GROMACS .gro file of C-alpha atoms in nm:
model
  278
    1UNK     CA    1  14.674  -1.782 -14.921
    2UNK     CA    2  14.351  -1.543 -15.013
    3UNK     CA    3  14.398  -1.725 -15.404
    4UNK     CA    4  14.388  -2.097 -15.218
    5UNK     CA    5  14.116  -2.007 -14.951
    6UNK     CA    6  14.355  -2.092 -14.683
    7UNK     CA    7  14.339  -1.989 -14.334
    8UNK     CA    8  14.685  -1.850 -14.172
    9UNK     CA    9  14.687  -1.832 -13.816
   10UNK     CA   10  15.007  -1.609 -13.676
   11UNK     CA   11  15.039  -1.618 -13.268
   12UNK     CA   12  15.150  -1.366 -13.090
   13UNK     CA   13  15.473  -1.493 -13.071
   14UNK     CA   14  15.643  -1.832 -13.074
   15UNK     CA   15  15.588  -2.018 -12.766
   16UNK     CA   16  15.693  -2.387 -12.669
   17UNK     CA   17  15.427  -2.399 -12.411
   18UNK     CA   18  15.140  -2.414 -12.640
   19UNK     CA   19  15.277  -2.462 -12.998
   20UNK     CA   20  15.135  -2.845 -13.005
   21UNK     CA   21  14.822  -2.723 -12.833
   22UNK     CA   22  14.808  -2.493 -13.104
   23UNK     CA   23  14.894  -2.717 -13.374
   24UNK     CA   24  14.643  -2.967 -13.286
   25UNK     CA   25  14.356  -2.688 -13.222
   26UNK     CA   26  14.363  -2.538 -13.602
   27UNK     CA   27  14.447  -2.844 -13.738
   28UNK     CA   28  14.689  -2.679 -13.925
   29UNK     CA   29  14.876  -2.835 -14.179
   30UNK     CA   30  15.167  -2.643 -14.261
   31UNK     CA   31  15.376  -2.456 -14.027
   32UNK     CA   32  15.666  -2.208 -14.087
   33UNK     CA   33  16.034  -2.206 -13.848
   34UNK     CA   34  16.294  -2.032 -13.837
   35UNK     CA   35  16.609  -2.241 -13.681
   36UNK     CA   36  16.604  -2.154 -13.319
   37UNK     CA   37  16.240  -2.272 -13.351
   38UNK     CA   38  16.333  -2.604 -13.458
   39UNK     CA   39  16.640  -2.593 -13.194
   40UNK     CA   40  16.381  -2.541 -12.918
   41UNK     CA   41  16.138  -2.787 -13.063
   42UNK     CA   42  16.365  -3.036 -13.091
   43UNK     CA   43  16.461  -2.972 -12.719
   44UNK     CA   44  16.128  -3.138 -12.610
   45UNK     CA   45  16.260  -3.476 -12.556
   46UNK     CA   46  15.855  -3.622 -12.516
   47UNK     CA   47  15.725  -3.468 -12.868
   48UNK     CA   48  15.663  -3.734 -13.126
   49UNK     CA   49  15.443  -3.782 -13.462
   50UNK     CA   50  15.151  -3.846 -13.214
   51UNK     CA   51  15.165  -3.421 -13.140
   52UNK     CA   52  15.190  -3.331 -13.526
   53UNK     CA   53  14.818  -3.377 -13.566
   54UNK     CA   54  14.759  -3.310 -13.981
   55UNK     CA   55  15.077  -3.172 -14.019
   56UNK     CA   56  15.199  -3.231 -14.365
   57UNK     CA   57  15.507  -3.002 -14.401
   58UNK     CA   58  15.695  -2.769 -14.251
   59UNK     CA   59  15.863  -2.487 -14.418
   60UNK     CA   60  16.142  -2.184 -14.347
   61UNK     CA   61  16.515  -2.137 -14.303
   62UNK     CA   62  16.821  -2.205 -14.128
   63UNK     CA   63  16.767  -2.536 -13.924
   64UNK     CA   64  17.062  -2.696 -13.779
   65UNK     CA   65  17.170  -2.954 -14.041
   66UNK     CA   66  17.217  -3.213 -13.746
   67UNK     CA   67  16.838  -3.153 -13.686
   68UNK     CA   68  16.731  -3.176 -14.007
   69UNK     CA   69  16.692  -3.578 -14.113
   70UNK     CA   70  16.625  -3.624 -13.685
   71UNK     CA   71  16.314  -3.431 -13.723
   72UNK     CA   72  16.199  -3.581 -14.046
   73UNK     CA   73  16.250  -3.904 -13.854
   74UNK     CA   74  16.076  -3.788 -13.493
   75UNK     CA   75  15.741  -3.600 -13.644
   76UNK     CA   76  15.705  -3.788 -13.966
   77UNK     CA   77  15.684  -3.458 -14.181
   78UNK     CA   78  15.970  -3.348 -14.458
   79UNK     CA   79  16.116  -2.995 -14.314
   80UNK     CA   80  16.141  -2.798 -14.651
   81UNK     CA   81  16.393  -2.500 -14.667
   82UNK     CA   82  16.343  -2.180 -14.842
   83UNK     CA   83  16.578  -1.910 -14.964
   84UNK     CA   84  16.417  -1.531 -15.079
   85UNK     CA   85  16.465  -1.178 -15.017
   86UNK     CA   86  16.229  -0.870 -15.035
   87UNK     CA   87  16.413  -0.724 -15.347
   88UNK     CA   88  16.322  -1.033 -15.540
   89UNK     CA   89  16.003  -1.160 -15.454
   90UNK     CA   90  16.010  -1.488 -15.477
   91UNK     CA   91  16.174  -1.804 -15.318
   92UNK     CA   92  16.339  -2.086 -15.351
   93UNK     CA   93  16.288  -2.436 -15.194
   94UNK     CA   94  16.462  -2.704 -15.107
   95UNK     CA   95  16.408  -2.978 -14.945
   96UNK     CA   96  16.778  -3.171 -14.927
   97UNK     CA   97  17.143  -3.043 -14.806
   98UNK     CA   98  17.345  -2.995 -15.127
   99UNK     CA   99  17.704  -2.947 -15.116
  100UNK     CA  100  17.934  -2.767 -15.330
  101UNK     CA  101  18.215  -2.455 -15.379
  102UNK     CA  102  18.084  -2.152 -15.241
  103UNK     CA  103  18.037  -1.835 -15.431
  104UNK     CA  104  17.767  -1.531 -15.404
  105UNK     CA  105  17.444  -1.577 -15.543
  106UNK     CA  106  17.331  -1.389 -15.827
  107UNK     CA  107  16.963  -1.423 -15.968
  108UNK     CA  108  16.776  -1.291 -16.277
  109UNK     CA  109  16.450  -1.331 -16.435
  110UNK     CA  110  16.608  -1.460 -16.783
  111UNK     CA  111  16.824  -1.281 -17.006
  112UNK     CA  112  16.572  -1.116 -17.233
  113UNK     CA  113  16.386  -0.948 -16.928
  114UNK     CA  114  16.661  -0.982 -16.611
  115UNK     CA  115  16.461  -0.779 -16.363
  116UNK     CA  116  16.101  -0.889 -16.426
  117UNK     CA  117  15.942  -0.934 -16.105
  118UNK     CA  118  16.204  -0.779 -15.912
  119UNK     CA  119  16.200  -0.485 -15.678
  120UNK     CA  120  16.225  -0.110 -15.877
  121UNK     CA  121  16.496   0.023 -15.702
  122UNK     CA  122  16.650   0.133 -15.372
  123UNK     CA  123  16.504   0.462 -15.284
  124UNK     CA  124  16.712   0.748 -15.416
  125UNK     CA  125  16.996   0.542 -15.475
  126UNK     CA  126  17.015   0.450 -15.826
  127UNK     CA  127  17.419   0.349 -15.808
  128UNK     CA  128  17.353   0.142 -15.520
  129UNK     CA  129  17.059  -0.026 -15.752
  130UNK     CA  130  17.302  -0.055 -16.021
  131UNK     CA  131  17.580  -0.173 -15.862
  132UNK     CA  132  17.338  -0.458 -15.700
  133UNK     CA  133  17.258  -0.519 -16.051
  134UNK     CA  134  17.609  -0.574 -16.269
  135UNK     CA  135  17.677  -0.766 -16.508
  136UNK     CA  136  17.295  -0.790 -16.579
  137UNK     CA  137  17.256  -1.048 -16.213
  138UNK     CA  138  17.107  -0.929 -15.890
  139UNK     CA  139  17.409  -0.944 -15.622
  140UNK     CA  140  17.248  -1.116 -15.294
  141UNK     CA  141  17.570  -1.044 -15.090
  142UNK     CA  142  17.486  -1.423 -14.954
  143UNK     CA  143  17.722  -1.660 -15.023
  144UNK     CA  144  17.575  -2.021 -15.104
  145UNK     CA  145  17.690  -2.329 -15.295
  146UNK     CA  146  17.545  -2.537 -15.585
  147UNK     CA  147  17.604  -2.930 -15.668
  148UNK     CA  148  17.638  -3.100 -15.968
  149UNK     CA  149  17.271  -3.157 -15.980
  150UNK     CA  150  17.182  -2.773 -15.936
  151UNK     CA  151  17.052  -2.811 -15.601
  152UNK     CA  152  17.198  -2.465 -15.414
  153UNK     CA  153  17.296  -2.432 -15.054
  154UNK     CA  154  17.318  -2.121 -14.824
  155UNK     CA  155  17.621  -2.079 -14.626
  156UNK     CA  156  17.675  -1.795 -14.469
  157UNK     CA  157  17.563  -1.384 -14.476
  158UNK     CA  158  17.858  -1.196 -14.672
  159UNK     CA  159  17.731  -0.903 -14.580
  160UNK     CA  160  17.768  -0.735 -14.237
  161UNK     CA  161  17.475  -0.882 -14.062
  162UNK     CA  162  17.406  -1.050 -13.722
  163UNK     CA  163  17.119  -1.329 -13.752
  164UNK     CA  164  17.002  -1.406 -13.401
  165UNK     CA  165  16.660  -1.583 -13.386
  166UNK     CA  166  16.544  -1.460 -13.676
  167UNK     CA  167  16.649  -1.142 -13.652
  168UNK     CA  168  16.846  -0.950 -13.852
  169UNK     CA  169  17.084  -0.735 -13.652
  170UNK     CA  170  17.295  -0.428 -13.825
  171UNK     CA  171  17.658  -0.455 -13.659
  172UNK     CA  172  17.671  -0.106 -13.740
  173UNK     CA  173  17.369   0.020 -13.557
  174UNK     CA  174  17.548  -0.193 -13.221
  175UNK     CA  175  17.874  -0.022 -13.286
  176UNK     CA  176  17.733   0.304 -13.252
  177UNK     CA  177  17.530   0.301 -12.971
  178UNK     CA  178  17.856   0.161 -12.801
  179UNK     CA  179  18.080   0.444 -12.949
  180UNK     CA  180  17.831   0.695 -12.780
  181UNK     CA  181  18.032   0.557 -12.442
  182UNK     CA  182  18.368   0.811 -12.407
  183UNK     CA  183  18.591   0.491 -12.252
  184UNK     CA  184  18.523   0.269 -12.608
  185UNK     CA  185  18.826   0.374 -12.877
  186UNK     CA  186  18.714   0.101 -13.071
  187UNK     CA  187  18.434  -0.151 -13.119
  188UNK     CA  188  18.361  -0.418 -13.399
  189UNK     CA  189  18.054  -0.643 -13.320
  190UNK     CA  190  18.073  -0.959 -13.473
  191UNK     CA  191  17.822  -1.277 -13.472
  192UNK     CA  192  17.915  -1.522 -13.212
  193UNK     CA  193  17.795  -1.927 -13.199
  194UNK     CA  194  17.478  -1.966 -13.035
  195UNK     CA  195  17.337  -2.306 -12.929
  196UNK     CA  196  16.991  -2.221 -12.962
  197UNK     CA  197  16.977  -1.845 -13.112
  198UNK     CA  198  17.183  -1.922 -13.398
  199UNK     CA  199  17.358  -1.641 -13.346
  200UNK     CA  200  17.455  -1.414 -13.090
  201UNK     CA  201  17.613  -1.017 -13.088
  202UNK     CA  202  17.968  -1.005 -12.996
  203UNK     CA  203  18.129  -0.638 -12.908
  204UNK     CA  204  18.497  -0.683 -12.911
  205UNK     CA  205  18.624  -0.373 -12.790
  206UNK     CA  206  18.924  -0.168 -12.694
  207UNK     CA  207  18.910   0.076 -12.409
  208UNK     CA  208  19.036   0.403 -12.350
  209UNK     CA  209  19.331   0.431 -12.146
  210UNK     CA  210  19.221   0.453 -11.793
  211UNK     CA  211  18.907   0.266 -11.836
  212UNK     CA  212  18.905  -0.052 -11.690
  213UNK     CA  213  18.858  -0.366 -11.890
  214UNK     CA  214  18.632  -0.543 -11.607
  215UNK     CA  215  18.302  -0.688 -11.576
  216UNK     CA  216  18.147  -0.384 -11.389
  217UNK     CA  217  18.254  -0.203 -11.717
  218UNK     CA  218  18.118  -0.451 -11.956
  219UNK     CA  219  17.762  -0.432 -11.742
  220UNK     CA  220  17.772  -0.060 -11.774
  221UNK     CA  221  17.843  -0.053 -12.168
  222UNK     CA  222  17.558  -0.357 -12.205
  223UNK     CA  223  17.351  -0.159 -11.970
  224UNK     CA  224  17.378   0.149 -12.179
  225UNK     CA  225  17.332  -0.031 -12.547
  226UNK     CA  226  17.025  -0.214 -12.355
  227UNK     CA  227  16.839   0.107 -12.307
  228UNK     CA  228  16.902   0.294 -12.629
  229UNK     CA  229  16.875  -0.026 -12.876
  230UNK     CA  230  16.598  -0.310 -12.929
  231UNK     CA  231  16.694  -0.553 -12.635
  232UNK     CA  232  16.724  -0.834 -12.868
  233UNK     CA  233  17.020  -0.650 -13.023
  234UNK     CA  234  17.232  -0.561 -12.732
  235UNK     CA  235  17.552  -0.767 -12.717
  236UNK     CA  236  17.488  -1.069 -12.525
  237UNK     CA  237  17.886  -1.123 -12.502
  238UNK     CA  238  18.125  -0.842 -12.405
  239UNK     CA  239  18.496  -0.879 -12.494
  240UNK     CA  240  18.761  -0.680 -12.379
  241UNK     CA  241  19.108  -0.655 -12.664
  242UNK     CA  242  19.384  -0.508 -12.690
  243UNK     CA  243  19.397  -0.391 -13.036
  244UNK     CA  244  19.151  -0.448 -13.327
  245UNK     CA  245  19.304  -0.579 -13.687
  246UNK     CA  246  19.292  -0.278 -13.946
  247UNK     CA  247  19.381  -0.192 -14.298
  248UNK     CA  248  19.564   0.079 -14.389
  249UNK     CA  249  19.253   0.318 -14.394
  250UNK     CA  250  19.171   0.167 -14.046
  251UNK     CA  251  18.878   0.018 -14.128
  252UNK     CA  252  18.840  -0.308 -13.901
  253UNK     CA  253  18.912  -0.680 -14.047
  254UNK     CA  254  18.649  -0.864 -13.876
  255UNK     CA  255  18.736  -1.231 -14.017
  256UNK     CA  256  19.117  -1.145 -13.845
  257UNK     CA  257  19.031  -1.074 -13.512
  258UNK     CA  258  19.023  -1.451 -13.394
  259UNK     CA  259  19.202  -1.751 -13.550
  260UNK     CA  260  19.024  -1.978 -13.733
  261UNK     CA  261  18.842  -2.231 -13.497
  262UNK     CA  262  18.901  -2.014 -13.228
  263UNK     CA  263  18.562  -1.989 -12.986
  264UNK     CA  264  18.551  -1.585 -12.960
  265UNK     CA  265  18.314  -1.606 -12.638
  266UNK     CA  266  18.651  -1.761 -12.448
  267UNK     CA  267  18.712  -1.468 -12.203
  268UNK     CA  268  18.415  -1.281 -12.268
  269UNK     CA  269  18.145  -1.144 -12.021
  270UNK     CA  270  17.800  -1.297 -12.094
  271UNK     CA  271  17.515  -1.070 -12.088
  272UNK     CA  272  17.266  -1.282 -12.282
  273UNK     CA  273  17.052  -1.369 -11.939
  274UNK     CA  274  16.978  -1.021 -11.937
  275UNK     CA  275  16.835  -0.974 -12.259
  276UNK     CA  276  16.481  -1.018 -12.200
  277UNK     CA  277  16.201  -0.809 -12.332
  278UNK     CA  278  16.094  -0.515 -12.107
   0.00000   0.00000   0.00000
């Protein structure tokens, strides 16, 4: 931006109210979404090309593909996606929905010089850094697809995170705060479908014997995660089980607790009206 003598204007936070005020006001020409953005702008049934002032683009990640060629159509700018993490620096853009198999991503500089440009390491954890770095390719733990014209496609997050409006949630960090409760004897959180989030964190857990798997109980555990955690990660659905799937060192199977195409918030407390910043 500083190279281009562009001006950046960042808003407190994102807010439907005035984002076309906004737009028009800095006759900005670019402006950067995450998906639940484009889920809420979409929502505004009155919005049309005559609100995107000298919009020329807009560019980020993780917009509903059913939005995608509707919002093209409504504001009369191309909606570009981008891929990148912090460990490598750079992105990558697309601006189409490829399909294809799916398989992790691994990246490289070239062959000659494979982590030019890249991150130096995780701090004091030089196996972790090597392991990320095997077979001489950067391991994104993100599992995406490529076509037959090279075009590459993110599908999901292999590794154990919760994405809810742009936020990355730890599962683990949830988990915790919930074990710190003496009537939880076991807790996975899990992400959960989310209409205009994305996502949304799921606790599935198993009670003590004793404690009693109602929604006074749920309130209390969401209560108690809602004080000690970041509100935004709280679970915004509570769900009560039986039993949790584990292997044979106990260690939870999340992708075996519900059947495929089963909706997981089915019989679940919902707590996400309650998760509003303090």
């Amino acid at each position: 931006l500083m190279q281009a003598g562009a001006a950046h204007v960042i808003p407190p936070r994102f807010s439907m109210t005035t984002w076309w005020r906004d737009i028009r006001d800095t006759e900005a020409t670019l402006f950067h979404y995450l998906g639940v953005v484009m889920s809420v702008i979409m929502a505004e049934k009155e919005a049309g090309r005559g609100d995107a002032g000298k919009l020329r683009a807009a560019l980020g990640a993780g917009i509903e593909p059913a939005l995608h060629a509707p919002f093209e159509e409504r504001f009369g700018i191309p909606a570009v996606e981008c891929w990148g993490m912090t460990e490598m620096c750079r992105a990558i853009f697309i601006a189409e929905e490829p399909r294809g198999a799916p398989g992790e991503l691994v990246i490289r500089h070239s062959e000659a010089t494979p982590r030019r440009g890249f991150f130096s390491g995780y701090l004091n954890k030089p196996e972790a850094t090597e392991e990320a770095w095997r077979g001489g390719w950067f391991h994104t733990g993100d599992t995406m697809s490529m076509d037959e014209s090279g075009m590459i496609y993110f599908i999901d997050r292999s590794k154990n995170i919760i994405r809810r409006s742009g936020e990355n949630i730890a599962a683990a960090e949830v988990e915790n705060c919930l074990f710190e409760d003496a009537r939880v004897s076991a807790v996975a959180c899990i992400a959960a479908p989310d209409e205009v989030r994305e996502e949304e964190v799921m606790a599935c857990i198993v009670l003590k014997p004793g404690a009693a798997p109602d929604e006074a109980t749920a309130r209390s555990l969401f209560d108690h995660a809602f004080r000690r955690i970041s509100f935004f990660k709280a679970p915004g659905w509570i769900r009560f089980m039986d039993e949790l799937p584990v292997t044979g060192t106990q260690k939870v199977v999340k992708h075996r607790i519900f059947a495929e195409g089963e909706d997981p918030r089915r019989g679940a407390f919902d707590f996400r009206g309650l998760k509003k910043r303090g």
